[in-house]
mmCIF file of C-alpha atoms and ligand atoms in Angstrom:
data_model
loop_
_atom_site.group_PDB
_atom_site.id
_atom_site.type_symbol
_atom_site.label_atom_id
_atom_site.label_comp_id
_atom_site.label_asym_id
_atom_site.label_seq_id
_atom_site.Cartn_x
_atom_site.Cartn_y
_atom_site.Cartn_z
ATOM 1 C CA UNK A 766 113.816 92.110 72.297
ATOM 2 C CA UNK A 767 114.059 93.280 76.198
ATOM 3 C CA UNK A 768 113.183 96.670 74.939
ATOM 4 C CA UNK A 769 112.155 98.085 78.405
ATOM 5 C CA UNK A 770 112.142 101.832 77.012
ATOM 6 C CA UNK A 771 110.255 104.654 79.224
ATOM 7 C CA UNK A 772 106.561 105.050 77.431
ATOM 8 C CA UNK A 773 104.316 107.812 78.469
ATOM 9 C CA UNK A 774 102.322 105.393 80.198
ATOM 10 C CA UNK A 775 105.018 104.603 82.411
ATOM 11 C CA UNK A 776 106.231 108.356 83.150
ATOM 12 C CA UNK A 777 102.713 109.477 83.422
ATOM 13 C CA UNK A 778 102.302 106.426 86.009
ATOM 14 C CA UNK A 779 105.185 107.661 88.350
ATOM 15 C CA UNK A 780 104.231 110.964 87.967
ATOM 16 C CA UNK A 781 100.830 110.039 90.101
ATOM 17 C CA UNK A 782 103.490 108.425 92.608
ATOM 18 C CA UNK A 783 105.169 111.881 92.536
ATOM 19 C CA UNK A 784 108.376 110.851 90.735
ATOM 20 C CA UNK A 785 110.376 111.354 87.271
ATOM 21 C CA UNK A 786 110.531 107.988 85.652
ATOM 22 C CA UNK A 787 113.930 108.093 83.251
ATOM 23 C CA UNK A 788 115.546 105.113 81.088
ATOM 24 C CA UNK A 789 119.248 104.505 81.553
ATOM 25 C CA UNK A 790 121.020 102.635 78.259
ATOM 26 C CA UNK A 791 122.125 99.378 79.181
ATOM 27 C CA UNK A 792 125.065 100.016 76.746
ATOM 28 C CA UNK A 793 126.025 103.394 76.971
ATOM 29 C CA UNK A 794 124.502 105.021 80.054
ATOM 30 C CA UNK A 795 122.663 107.736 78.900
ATOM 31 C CA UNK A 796 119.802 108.843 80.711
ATOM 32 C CA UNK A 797 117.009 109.989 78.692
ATOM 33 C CA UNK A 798 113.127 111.354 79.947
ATOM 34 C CA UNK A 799 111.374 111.507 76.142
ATOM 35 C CA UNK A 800 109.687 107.989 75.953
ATOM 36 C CA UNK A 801 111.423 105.638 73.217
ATOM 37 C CA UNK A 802 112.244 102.131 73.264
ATOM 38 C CA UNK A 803 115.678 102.834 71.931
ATOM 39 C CA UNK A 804 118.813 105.258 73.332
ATOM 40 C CA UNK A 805 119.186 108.484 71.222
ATOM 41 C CA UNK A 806 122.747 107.759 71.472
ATOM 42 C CA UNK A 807 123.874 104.914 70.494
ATOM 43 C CA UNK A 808 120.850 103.403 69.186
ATOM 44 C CA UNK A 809 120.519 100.372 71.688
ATOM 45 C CA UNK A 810 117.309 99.130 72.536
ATOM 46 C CA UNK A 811 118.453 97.837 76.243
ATOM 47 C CA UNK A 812 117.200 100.373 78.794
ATOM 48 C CA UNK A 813 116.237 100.751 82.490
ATOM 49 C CA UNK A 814 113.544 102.567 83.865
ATOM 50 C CA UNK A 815 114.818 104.189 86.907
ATOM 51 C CA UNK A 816 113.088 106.684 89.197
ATOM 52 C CA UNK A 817 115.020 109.918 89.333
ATOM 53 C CA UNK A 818 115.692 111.762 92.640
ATOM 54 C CA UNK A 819 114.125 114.854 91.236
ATOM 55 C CA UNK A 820 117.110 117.021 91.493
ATOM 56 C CA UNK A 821 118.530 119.393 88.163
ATOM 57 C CA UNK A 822 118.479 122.985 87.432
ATOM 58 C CA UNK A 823 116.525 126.000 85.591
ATOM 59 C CA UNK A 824 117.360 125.909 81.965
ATOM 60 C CA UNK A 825 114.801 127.983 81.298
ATOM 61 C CA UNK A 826 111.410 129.361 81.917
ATOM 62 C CA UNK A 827 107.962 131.360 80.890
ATOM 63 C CA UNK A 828 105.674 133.214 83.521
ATOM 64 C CA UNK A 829 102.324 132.741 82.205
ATOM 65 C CA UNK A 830 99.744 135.545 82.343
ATOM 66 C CA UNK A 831 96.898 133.717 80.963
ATOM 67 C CA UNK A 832 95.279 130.424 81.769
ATOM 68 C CA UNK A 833 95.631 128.300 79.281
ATOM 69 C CA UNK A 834 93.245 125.604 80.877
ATOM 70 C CA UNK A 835 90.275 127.382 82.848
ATOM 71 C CA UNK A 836 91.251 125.245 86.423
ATOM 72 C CA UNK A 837 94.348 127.700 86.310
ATOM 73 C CA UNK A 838 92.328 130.645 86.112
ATOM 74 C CA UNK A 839 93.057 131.297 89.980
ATOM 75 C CA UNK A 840 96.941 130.732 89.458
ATOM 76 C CA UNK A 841 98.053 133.433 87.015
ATOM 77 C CA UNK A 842 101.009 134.348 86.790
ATOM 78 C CA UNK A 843 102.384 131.034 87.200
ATOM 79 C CA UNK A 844 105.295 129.746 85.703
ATOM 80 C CA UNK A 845 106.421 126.938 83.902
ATOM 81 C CA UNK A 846 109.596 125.835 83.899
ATOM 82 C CA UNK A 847 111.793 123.388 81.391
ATOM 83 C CA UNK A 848 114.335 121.926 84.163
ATOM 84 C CA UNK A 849 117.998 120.022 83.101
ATOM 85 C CA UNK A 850 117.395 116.863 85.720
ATOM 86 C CA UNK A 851 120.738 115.923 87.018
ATOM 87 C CA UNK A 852 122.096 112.660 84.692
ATOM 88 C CA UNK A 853 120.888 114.659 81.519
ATOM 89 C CA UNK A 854 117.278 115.100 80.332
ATOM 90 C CA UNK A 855 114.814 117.972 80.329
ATOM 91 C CA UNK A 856 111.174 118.115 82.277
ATOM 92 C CA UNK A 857 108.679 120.950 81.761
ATOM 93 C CA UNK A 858 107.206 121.444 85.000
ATOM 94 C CA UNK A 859 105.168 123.830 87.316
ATOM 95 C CA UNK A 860 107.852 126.553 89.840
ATOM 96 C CA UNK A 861 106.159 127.020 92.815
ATOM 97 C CA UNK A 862 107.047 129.505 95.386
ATOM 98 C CA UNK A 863 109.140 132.057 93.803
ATOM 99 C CA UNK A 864 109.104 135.414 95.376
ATOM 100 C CA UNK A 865 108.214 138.423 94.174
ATOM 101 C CA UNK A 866 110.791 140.362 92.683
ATOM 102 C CA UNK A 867 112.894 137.612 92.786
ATOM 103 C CA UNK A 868 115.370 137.577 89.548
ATOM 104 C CA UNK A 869 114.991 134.014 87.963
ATOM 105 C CA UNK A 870 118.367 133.015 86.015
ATOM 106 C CA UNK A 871 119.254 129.745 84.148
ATOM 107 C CA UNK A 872 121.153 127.169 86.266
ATOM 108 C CA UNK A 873 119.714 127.901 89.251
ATOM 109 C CA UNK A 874 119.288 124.699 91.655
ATOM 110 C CA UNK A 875 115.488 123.220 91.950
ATOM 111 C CA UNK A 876 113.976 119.974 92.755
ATOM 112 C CA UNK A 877 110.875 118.206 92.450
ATOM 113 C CA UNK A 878 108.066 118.635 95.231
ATOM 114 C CA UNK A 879 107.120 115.047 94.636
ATOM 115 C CA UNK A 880 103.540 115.091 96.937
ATOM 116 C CA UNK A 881 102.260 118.506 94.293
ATOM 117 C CA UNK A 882 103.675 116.295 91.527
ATOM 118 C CA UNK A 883 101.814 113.280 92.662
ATOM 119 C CA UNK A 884 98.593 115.598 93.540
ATOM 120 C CA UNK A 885 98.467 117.254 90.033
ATOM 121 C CA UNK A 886 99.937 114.503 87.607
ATOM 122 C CA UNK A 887 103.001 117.381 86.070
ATOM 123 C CA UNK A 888 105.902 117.802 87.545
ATOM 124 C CA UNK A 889 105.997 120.606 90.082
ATOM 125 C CA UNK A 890 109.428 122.247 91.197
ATOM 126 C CA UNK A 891 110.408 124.562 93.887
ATOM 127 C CA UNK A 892 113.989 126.708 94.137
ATOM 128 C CA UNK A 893 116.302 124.354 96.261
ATOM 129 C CA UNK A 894 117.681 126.701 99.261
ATOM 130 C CA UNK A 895 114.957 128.955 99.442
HETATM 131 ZN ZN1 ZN B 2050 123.041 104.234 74.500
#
């Protein structure tokens, strides 16, 4: 009953709007991004789809030398990174912009570009204070 859980229909959805869908548990506030109708915490089948401000960090990463779909042929190296959104939860997602040379570490501050997001569909990040 009331089980308002995220589905990948629904993240998928806001992702075309340019933002992270989450679900919030009613009971015990967790914040999950993996779609289920019930809270990996506690089990409760109350949540809240909320749209997330985008915000988190670099928990970690892969530069990609080859394209693993052909569109992305033009794009290599590009890099994919799994970011920690602030409020707990992990998003793979495109890093755009990084500079040459520049020295990626984990924790470092990023947020989500939300107009590439919304033009390609994935999530799409850029350093914050670059
Ligand atoms: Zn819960």
């Amino acid at each position: 009953m009331g089980a308002e859980g995220l589905s990948l229909q629904n993240f998928n959805e806001a992702l075309s709007r340019g933002v992270i869908a989450v679900s919030i548990c009613s009971a015990c506030g967790r914040q999950q991004v993996i779609p289920s109708v019930s809270c990996f915490s506690c089990g409760a089948t109350q949540l809240q789809m909320k749209e997330h401000n985008g915000y988190g960090v670099i928990f970690s990463w892969v530069t990609c030398h080859y394209p693993f779909d052909a569109a992305w042929q033009a794009e290599v190296p590009y890099i994919v990174a799994l970011v920690e959104i602030d409020g707990g939860g992990r998003v793979y997602g495109r890093l755009l912009d990084v500079p040459a040379g520049f020295r990626l570490r984990a924790e470092l501050p990023v947020n989500l570009d939300a107009s590439e997001t919304a033009a390609k569909s994935y999530p799409v990040f850029r350093l914050r204070g670059k």
